[in-house]
Short mmCIF file of C-alpha atoms in Angstrom, two decimals:
data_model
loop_
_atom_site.label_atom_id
_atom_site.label_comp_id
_atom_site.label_asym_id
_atom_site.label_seq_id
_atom_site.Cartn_x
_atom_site.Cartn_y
_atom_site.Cartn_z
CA UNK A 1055 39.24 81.70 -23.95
CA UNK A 1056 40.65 81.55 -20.62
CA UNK A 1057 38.85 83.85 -19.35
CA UNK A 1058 35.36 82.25 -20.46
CA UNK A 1059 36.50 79.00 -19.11
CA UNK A 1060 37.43 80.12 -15.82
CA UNK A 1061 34.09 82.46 -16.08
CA UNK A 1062 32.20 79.29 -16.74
CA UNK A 1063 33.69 77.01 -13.96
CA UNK A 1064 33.12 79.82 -11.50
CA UNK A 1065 29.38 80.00 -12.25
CA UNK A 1066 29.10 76.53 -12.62
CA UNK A 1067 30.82 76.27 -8.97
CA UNK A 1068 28.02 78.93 -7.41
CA UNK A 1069 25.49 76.79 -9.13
CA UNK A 1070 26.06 73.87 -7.33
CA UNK A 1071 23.79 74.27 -4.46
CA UNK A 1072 21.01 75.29 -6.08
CA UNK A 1073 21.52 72.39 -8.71
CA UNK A 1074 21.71 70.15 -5.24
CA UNK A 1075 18.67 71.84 -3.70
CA UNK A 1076 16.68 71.32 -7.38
CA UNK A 1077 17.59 67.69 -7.62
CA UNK A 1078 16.33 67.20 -3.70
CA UNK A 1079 13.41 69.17 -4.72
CA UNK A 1080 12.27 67.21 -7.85
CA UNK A 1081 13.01 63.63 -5.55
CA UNK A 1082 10.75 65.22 -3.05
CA UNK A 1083 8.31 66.01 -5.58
CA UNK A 1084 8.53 62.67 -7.18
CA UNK A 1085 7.92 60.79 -3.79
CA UNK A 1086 4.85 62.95 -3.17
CA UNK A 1087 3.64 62.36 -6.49
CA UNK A 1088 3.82 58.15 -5.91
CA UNK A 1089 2.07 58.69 -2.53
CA UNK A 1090 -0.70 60.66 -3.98
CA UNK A 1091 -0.97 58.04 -6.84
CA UNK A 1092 -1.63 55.62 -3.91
CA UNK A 1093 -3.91 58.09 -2.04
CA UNK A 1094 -6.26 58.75 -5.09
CA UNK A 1095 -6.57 55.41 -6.08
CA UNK A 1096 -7.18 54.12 -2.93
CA UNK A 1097 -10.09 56.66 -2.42
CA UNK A 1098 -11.15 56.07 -5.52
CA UNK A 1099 -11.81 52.38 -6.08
CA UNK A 1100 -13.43 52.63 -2.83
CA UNK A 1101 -16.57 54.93 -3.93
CA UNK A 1102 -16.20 54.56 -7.44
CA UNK A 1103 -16.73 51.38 -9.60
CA UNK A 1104 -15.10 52.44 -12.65
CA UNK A 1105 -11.59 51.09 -13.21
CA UNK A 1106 -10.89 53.06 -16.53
CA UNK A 1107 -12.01 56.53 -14.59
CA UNK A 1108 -10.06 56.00 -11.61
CA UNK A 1109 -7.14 55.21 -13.77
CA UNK A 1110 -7.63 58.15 -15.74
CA UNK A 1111 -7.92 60.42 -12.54
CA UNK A 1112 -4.78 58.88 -11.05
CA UNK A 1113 -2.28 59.39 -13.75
CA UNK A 1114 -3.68 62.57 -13.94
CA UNK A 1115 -2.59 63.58 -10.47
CA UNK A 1116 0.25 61.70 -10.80
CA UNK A 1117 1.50 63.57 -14.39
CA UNK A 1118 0.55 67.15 -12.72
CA UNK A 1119 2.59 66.91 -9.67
CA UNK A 1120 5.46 65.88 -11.82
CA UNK A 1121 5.35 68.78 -14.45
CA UNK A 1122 4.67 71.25 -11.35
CA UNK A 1123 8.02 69.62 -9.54
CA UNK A 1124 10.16 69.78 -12.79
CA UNK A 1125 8.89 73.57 -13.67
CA UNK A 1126 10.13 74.80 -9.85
CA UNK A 1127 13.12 72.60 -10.11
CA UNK A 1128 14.20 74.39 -13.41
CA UNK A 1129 13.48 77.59 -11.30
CA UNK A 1130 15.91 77.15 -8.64
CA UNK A 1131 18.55 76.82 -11.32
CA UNK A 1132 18.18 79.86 -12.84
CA UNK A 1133 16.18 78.62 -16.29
CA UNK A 1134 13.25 80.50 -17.05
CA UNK A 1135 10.34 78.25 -16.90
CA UNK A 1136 8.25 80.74 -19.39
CA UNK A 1137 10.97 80.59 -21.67
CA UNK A 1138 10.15 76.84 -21.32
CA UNK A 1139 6.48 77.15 -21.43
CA UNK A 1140 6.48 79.03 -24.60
CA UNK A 1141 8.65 77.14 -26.16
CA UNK A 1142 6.45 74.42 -26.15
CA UNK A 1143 3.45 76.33 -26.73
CA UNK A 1144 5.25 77.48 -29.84
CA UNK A 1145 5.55 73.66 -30.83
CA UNK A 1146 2.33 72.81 -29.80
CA UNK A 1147 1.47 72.91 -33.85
CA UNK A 1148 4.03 70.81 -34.64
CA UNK A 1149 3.38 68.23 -31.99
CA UNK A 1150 -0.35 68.28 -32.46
CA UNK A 1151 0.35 67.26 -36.07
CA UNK A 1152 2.71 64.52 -35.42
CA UNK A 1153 0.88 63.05 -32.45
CA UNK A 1154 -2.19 63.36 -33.91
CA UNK A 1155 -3.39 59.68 -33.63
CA UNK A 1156 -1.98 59.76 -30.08
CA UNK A 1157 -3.81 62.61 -29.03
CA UNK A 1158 -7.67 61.50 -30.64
CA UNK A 1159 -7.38 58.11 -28.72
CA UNK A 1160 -6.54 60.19 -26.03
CA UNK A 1161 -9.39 62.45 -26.24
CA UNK A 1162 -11.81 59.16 -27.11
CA UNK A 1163 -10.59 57.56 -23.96
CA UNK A 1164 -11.98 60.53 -21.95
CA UNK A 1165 -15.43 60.45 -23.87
CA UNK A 1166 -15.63 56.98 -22.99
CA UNK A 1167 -14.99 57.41 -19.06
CA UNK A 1168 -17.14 60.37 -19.24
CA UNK A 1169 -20.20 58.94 -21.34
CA UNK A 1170 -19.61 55.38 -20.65
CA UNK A 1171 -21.11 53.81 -23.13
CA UNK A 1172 -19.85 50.95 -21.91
CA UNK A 1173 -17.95 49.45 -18.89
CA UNK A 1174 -15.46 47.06 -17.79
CA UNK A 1175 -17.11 43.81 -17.38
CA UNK A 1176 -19.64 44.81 -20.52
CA UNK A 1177 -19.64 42.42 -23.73
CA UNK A 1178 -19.66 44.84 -26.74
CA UNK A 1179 -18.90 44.72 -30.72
CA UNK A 1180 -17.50 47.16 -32.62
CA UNK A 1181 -18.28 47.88 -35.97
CA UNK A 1182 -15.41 49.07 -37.92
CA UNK A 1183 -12.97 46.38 -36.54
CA UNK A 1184 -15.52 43.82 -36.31
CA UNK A 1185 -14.08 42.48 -33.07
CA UNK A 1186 -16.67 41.41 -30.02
CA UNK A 1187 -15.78 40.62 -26.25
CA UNK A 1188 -15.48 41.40 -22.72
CA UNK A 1189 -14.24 44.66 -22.00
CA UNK A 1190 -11.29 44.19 -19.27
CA UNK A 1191 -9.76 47.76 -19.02
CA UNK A 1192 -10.12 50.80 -20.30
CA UNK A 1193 -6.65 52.85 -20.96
CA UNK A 1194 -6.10 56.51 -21.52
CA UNK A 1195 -5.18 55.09 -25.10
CA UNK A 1196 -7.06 51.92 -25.50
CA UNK A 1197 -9.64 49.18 -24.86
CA UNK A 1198 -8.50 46.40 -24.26
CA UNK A 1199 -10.90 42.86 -24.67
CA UNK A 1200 -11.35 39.40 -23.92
CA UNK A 1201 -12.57 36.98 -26.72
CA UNK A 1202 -14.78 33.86 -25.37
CA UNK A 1203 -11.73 31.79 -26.33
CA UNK A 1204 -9.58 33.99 -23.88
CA UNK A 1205 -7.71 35.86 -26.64
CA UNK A 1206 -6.73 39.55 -25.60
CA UNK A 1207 -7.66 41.99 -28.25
CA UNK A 1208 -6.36 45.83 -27.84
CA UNK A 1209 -7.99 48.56 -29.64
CA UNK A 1210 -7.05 52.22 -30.03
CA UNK A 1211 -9.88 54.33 -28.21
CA UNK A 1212 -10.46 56.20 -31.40
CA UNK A 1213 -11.65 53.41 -33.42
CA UNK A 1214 -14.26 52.49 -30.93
CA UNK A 1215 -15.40 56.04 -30.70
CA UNK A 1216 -15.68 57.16 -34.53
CA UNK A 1217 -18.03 53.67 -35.24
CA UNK A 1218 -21.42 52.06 -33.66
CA UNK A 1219 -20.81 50.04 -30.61
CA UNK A 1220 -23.08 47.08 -29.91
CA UNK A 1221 -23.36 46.53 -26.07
CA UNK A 1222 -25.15 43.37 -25.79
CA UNK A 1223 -24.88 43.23 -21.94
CA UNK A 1224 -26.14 47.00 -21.17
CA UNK A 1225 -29.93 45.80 -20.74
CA UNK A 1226 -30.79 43.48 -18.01
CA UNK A 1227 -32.54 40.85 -20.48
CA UNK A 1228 -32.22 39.65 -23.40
CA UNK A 1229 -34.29 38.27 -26.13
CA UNK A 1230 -33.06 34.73 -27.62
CA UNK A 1231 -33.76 34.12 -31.18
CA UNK A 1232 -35.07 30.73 -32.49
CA UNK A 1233 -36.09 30.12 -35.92
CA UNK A 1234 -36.98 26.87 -37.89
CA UNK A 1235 -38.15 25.66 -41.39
CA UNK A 1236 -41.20 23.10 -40.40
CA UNK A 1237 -42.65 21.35 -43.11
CA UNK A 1238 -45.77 22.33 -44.48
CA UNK A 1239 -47.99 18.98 -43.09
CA UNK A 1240 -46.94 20.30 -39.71
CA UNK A 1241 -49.63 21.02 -36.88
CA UNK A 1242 -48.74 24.50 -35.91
CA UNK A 1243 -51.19 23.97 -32.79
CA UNK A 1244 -49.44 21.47 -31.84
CA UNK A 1245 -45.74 22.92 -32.71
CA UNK A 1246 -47.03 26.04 -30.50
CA UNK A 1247 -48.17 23.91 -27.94
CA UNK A 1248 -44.62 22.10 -27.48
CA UNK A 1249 -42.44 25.49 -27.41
CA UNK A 1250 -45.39 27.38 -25.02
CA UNK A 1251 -44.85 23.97 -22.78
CA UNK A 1252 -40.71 24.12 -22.79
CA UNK A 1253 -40.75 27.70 -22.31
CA UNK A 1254 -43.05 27.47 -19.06
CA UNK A 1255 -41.17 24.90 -17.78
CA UNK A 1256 -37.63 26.69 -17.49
CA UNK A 1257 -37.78 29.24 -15.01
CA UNK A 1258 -34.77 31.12 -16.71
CA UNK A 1259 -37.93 32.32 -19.46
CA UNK A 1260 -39.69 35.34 -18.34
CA UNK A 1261 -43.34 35.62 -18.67
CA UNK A 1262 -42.85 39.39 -19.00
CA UNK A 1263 -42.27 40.16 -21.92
CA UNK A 1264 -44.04 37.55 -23.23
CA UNK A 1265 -42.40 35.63 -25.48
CA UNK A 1266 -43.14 35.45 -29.28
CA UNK A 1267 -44.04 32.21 -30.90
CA UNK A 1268 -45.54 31.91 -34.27
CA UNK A 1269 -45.05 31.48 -38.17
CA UNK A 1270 -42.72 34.10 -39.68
CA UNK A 1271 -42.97 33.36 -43.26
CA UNK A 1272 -44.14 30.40 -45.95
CA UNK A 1273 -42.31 29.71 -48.88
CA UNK A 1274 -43.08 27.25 -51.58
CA UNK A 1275 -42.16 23.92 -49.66
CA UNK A 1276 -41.92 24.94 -45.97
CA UNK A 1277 -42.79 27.50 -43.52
CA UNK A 1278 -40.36 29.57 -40.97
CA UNK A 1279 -41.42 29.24 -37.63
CA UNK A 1280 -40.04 31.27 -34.67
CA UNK A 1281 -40.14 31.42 -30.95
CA UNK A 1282 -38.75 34.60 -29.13
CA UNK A 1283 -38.34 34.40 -25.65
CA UNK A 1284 -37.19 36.77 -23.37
CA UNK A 1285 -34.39 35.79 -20.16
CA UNK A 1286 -31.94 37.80 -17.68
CA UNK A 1287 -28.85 38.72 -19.76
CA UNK A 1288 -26.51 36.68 -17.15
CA UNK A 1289 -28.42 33.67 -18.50
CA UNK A 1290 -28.48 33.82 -22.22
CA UNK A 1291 -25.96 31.35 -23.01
CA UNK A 1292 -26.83 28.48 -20.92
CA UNK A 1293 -30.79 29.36 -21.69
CA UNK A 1294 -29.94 29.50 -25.38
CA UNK A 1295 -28.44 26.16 -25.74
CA UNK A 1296 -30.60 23.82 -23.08
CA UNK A 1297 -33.72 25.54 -24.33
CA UNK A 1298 -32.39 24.38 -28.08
CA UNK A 1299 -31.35 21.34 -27.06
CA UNK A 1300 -35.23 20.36 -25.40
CA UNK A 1301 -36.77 21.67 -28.48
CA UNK A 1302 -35.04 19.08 -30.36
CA UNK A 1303 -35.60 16.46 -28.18
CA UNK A 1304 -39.49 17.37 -27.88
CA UNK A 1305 -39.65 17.40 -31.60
CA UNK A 1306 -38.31 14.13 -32.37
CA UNK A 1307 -40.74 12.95 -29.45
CA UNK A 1308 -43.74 14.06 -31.39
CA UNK A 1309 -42.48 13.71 -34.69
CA UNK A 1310 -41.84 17.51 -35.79
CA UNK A 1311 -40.33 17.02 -39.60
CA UNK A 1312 -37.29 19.56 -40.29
CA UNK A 1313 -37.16 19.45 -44.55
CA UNK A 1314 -33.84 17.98 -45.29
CA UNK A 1315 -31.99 20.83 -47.38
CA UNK A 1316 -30.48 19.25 -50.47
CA UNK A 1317 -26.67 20.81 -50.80
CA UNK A 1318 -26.05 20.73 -54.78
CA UNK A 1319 -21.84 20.86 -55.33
CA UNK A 1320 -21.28 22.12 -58.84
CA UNK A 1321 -18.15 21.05 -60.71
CA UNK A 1322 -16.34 23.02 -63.35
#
Protein backbone atom coordinates (compact mmCIF):
# COMPACT_ATOMS: atom_id res chain seq x y z
CA UNK A 1 0.00 0.00 0.00
CA UNK A 2 3.02 1.95 0.42
CA UNK A 3 4.23 1.37 -2.47
CA UNK A 4 0.99 2.53 -4.49
CA UNK A 5 0.90 5.60 -2.44
CA UNK A 6 4.30 6.67 -2.98
CA UNK A 7 3.68 5.38 -6.81
CA UNK A 8 0.74 7.70 -6.89
CA UNK A 9 2.35 10.89 -5.34
CA UNK A 10 5.26 10.44 -7.69
CA UNK A 11 3.05 10.54 -10.79
CA UNK A 12 0.92 12.97 -9.43
CA UNK A 13 4.27 15.14 -8.78
CA UNK A 14 5.41 14.66 -12.76
CA UNK A 15 1.90 15.66 -13.56
CA UNK A 16 2.03 18.89 -12.27
CA UNK A 17 3.25 20.83 -15.15
CA UNK A 18 1.26 19.56 -17.56
CA UNK A 19 -1.85 19.98 -15.17
CA UNK A 20 -0.34 23.83 -14.94
CA UNK A 21 0.18 24.10 -18.69
CA UNK A 22 -3.69 22.54 -19.22
CA UNK A 23 -5.23 24.94 -16.79
CA UNK A 24 -3.22 28.03 -18.68
CA UNK A 25 -4.36 26.46 -21.80
CA UNK A 26 -8.15 26.17 -21.11
CA UNK A 27 -7.90 30.17 -19.51
CA UNK A 28 -6.35 30.98 -22.80
CA UNK A 29 -8.95 29.25 -24.59
CA UNK A 30 -11.67 30.70 -22.53
CA UNK A 31 -10.42 34.38 -23.11
CA UNK A 32 -10.34 33.73 -26.86
CA UNK A 33 -13.63 32.30 -26.78
CA UNK A 34 -15.20 35.79 -24.94
CA UNK A 35 -13.30 37.86 -27.57
CA UNK A 36 -14.68 35.99 -30.43
CA UNK A 37 -18.20 36.20 -28.78
CA UNK A 38 -17.57 39.99 -29.06
CA UNK A 39 -16.06 39.75 -32.58
CA UNK A 40 -19.07 37.77 -34.10
CA UNK A 41 -21.59 39.70 -32.66
CA UNK A 42 -20.21 42.78 -33.45
CA UNK A 43 -19.95 41.75 -37.19
CA UNK A 44 -23.01 40.43 -37.04
CA UNK A 45 -25.56 42.97 -35.85
CA UNK A 46 -23.83 45.15 -38.20
CA UNK A 47 -24.97 43.32 -41.62
CA UNK A 48 -27.54 41.31 -40.22
CA UNK A 49 -30.94 42.43 -38.73
CA UNK A 50 -31.86 39.39 -37.00
CA UNK A 51 -31.29 39.40 -33.24
CA UNK A 52 -32.41 35.68 -32.63
CA UNK A 53 -29.80 34.51 -35.61
CA UNK A 54 -26.97 36.43 -34.48
CA UNK A 55 -27.56 35.10 -31.06
CA UNK A 56 -27.78 31.74 -32.25
CA UNK A 57 -24.45 32.11 -34.32
CA UNK A 58 -22.65 33.62 -31.33
CA UNK A 59 -23.19 31.05 -28.70
CA UNK A 60 -22.41 28.81 -31.24
CA UNK A 61 -18.86 30.04 -31.65
CA UNK A 62 -18.70 30.71 -28.29
CA UNK A 63 -19.80 26.79 -27.10
CA UNK A 64 -17.25 25.34 -29.91
CA UNK A 65 -14.19 27.07 -28.84
CA UNK A 66 -14.91 25.94 -25.36
CA UNK A 67 -15.44 22.12 -26.03
CA UNK A 68 -12.28 22.35 -28.50
CA UNK A 69 -10.19 24.08 -25.38
CA UNK A 70 -11.47 21.51 -22.76
CA UNK A 71 -10.83 18.34 -25.28
CA UNK A 72 -6.85 19.60 -25.74
CA UNK A 73 -6.73 20.52 -22.13
CA UNK A 74 -7.74 16.89 -21.12
CA UNK A 75 -4.95 15.95 -23.69
CA UNK A 76 -2.09 17.51 -22.10
CA UNK A 77 -2.96 15.56 -18.98
CA UNK A 78 -2.73 12.39 -20.23
CA UNK A 79 -6.81 11.51 -20.51
CA UNK A 80 -7.81 10.18 -23.66
CA UNK A 81 -10.19 12.52 -25.23
CA UNK A 82 -11.75 9.47 -27.46
CA UNK A 83 -12.21 7.62 -24.46
CA UNK A 84 -14.20 10.81 -23.62
CA UNK A 85 -15.87 11.20 -26.89
CA UNK A 86 -17.24 7.78 -26.89
CA UNK A 87 -18.29 7.81 -23.79
CA UNK A 88 -20.67 10.27 -24.50
CA UNK A 89 -21.56 9.04 -27.77
CA UNK A 90 -22.41 5.86 -25.91
CA UNK A 91 -24.88 8.05 -23.72
CA UNK A 92 -26.07 9.95 -26.40
CA UNK A 93 -29.38 7.47 -26.13
CA UNK A 94 -29.79 8.07 -22.80
CA UNK A 95 -29.44 11.81 -22.92
CA UNK A 96 -31.52 12.18 -26.04
CA UNK A 97 -34.33 10.53 -24.05
CA UNK A 98 -34.10 12.55 -20.99
CA UNK A 99 -33.52 15.88 -22.70
CA UNK A 100 -35.89 15.31 -25.10
CA UNK A 101 -38.07 18.47 -24.60
CA UNK A 102 -34.77 20.39 -24.35
CA UNK A 103 -33.47 19.26 -27.44
CA UNK A 104 -37.00 19.80 -29.86
CA UNK A 105 -37.14 23.51 -28.64
CA UNK A 106 -33.76 23.50 -29.52
CA UNK A 107 -34.13 22.20 -32.91
CA UNK A 108 -37.54 24.58 -33.33
CA UNK A 109 -35.46 27.54 -32.40
CA UNK A 110 -33.18 26.85 -35.42
CA UNK A 111 -36.24 26.35 -37.85
CA UNK A 112 -37.42 29.54 -36.75
CA UNK A 113 -34.03 31.59 -37.40
CA UNK A 114 -33.71 29.65 -40.49
CA UNK A 115 -37.39 29.98 -41.97
CA UNK A 116 -38.38 32.98 -40.09
CA UNK A 117 -41.66 32.87 -40.05
CA UNK A 118 -41.60 35.56 -38.04
CA UNK A 119 -39.25 38.23 -36.52
CA UNK A 120 -38.46 40.25 -33.63
CA UNK A 121 -40.54 43.26 -33.74
CA UNK A 122 -43.53 41.00 -35.54
CA UNK A 123 -47.06 40.77 -33.66
CA UNK A 124 -48.07 37.05 -33.94
CA UNK A 125 -50.67 34.48 -32.20
CA UNK A 126 -50.19 31.18 -31.57
CA UNK A 127 -52.64 28.67 -31.68
CA UNK A 128 -52.12 26.01 -29.21
CA UNK A 129 -51.30 28.44 -26.30
CA UNK A 130 -53.60 30.98 -27.44
CA UNK A 131 -51.23 33.77 -26.46
CA UNK A 132 -50.75 36.99 -29.02
CA UNK A 133 -47.97 39.80 -28.89
CA UNK A 134 -44.86 41.39 -29.89
CA UNK A 135 -42.15 39.16 -30.44
CA UNK A 136 -39.00 40.69 -28.40
CA UNK A 137 -36.32 37.87 -28.70
CA UNK A 138 -35.91 34.85 -30.01
CA UNK A 139 -33.75 32.23 -27.73
CA UNK A 140 -32.08 29.03 -28.71
CA UNK A 141 -34.97 27.65 -26.36
CA UNK A 142 -37.71 30.14 -26.50
CA UNK A 143 -39.82 33.09 -27.70
CA UNK A 144 -40.23 35.34 -25.66
CA UNK A 145 -43.41 38.20 -26.08
CA UNK A 146 -44.79 41.35 -25.15
CA UNK A 147 -48.60 41.63 -24.42
CA UNK A 148 -50.21 45.24 -25.31
CA UNK A 149 -50.50 45.62 -21.53
CA UNK A 150 -46.61 45.11 -21.28
CA UNK A 151 -46.81 41.60 -19.76
CA UNK A 152 -43.76 39.30 -20.80
CA UNK A 153 -44.92 35.97 -21.97
CA UNK A 154 -42.11 33.10 -22.64
CA UNK A 155 -42.84 30.22 -24.76
CA UNK A 156 -40.87 27.05 -25.45
CA UNK A 157 -39.83 27.15 -29.27
CA UNK A 158 -41.50 23.83 -29.75
CA UNK A 159 -44.92 24.87 -29.04
CA UNK A 160 -44.79 27.64 -31.54
CA UNK A 161 -43.39 25.33 -34.12
CA UNK A 162 -45.77 22.12 -33.86
CA UNK A 163 -49.12 24.74 -34.18
CA UNK A 164 -50.36 27.59 -36.80
CA UNK A 165 -48.86 30.92 -36.20
CA UNK A 166 -50.88 34.01 -37.05
CA UNK A 167 -48.48 36.91 -38.04
CA UNK A 168 -50.69 39.79 -38.28
CA UNK A 169 -47.82 42.28 -38.99
CA UNK A 170 -45.98 40.18 -41.92
CA UNK A 171 -48.05 42.07 -44.77
CA UNK A 172 -47.62 45.70 -45.21
CA UNK A 173 -51.55 46.45 -44.94
CA UNK A 174 -54.12 45.43 -43.38
CA UNK A 175 -57.77 45.14 -43.84
CA UNK A 176 -60.03 46.62 -40.86
CA UNK A 177 -63.26 44.96 -40.27
CA UNK A 178 -66.51 46.93 -39.57
CA UNK A 179 -69.80 45.41 -39.30
CA UNK A 180 -73.27 46.78 -38.13
CA UNK A 181 -76.97 45.69 -37.71
CA UNK A 182 -78.95 48.81 -39.47
CA UNK A 183 -82.48 48.69 -39.25
CA UNK A 184 -84.46 47.68 -42.01
CA UNK A 185 -86.16 51.49 -42.82
CA UNK A 186 -82.54 52.44 -43.38
CA UNK A 187 -81.39 54.20 -46.75
CA UNK A 188 -78.54 52.03 -47.74
CA UNK A 189 -77.68 54.86 -50.44
CA UNK A 190 -77.40 57.01 -48.09
CA UNK A 191 -75.58 54.68 -45.31
CA UNK A 192 -73.03 53.97 -48.36
CA UNK A 193 -72.75 57.41 -49.07
CA UNK A 194 -71.64 58.38 -45.34
CA UNK A 195 -68.88 55.47 -44.97
CA UNK A 196 -67.59 56.12 -48.95
CA UNK A 197 -67.39 59.99 -47.58
CA UNK A 198 -65.37 59.09 -44.07
CA UNK A 199 -63.27 56.72 -45.80
CA UNK A 200 -62.10 59.39 -48.53
CA UNK A 201 -61.54 61.76 -46.12
CA UNK A 202 -58.78 59.93 -43.92
CA UNK A 203 -55.78 59.62 -45.81
CA UNK A 204 -54.67 56.56 -43.60
CA UNK A 205 -57.57 54.52 -46.13
CA UNK A 206 -56.09 53.29 -49.24
CA UNK A 207 -57.91 53.55 -52.43
CA UNK A 208 -56.05 50.43 -53.57
CA UNK A 209 -57.53 47.89 -52.64
CA UNK A 210 -60.61 49.35 -52.69
CA UNK A 211 -62.43 49.07 -49.85
CA UNK A 212 -65.64 46.93 -49.42
CA UNK A 213 -68.85 48.52 -48.37
CA UNK A 214 -72.16 46.90 -48.65
CA UNK A 215 -74.99 44.65 -47.02
CA UNK A 216 -73.69 41.30 -45.76
CA UNK A 217 -76.80 39.63 -44.73
CA UNK A 218 -80.77 40.37 -43.74
CA UNK A 219 -82.39 38.69 -41.11
CA UNK A 220 -85.94 38.98 -39.99
CA UNK A 221 -85.75 42.52 -38.24
CA UNK A 222 -82.45 44.05 -39.45
CA UNK A 223 -79.80 43.83 -41.95
CA UNK A 224 -75.77 43.44 -41.42
CA UNK A 225 -74.00 46.00 -43.06
CA UNK A 226 -70.18 46.08 -43.52
CA UNK A 227 -67.45 48.34 -44.64
CA UNK A 228 -63.88 46.84 -45.31
CA UNK A 229 -61.25 49.11 -45.78
CA UNK A 230 -57.87 48.56 -46.41
CA UNK A 231 -54.69 50.80 -44.40
CA UNK A 232 -50.73 50.39 -43.82
CA UNK A 233 -50.34 47.80 -41.01
CA UNK A 234 -48.35 50.55 -38.79
CA UNK A 235 -51.72 52.31 -38.77
CA UNK A 236 -54.39 49.86 -37.92
CA UNK A 237 -55.00 50.74 -34.46
CA UNK A 238 -55.30 54.38 -34.51
CA UNK A 239 -57.30 53.98 -38.11
CA UNK A 240 -59.52 51.38 -36.47
CA UNK A 241 -60.73 53.38 -33.63
CA UNK A 242 -60.97 57.23 -35.16
CA UNK A 243 -62.50 55.74 -38.27
CA UNK A 244 -65.19 53.98 -35.65
CA UNK A 245 -65.45 56.72 -33.70
CA UNK A 246 -66.56 59.23 -37.04
CA UNK A 247 -68.89 56.59 -38.14
CA UNK A 248 -70.72 57.02 -35.03
CA UNK A 249 -70.69 60.47 -34.94
CA UNK A 250 -71.86 60.72 -38.76
CA UNK A 251 -74.63 58.37 -37.95
CA UNK A 252 -76.18 60.09 -35.16
CA UNK A 253 -75.78 63.27 -37.50
CA UNK A 254 -78.06 61.79 -40.06
CA UNK A 255 -80.05 59.72 -37.97
CA UNK A 256 -78.67 56.05 -38.79
CA UNK A 257 -80.98 53.72 -36.28
CA UNK A 258 -78.79 50.81 -34.59
CA UNK A 259 -81.89 48.17 -33.32
CA UNK A 260 -81.60 48.18 -29.62
CA UNK A 261 -80.84 44.37 -28.73
CA UNK A 262 -83.16 43.31 -25.93
CA UNK A 263 -80.83 41.21 -23.24
CA UNK A 264 -83.49 38.64 -21.64
CA UNK A 265 -81.83 37.39 -17.93
CA UNK A 266 -83.51 34.13 -17.08
CA UNK A 267 -83.93 33.15 -13.43
CA UNK A 268 -84.02 29.67 -12.05
Amino acid sequence: MTKTLQAFLDTGIEKIPSLIYAIIFFLIGLIIAKICRRAVSKVLKKYTSGKGFTNFIVYGVYISIIVVSTLNSLEMIGIKTTSVVTVVGAAGVSIGLAFKEVLSNLASGFLILFFQPFKIGDYIQTSDTNVEGTVHDIQIFSTILKTVDNKTIIIPNFQITSNNIINYTNQNIRRIDFSFTVDYNTNIGVLKGIVEEIFEKDSRVLSDPKPLIGINSMGNNSMEFVSKPWVKTEDYWDAYYDLMEEIKKKFDENYIVLPQVNVVIKGK
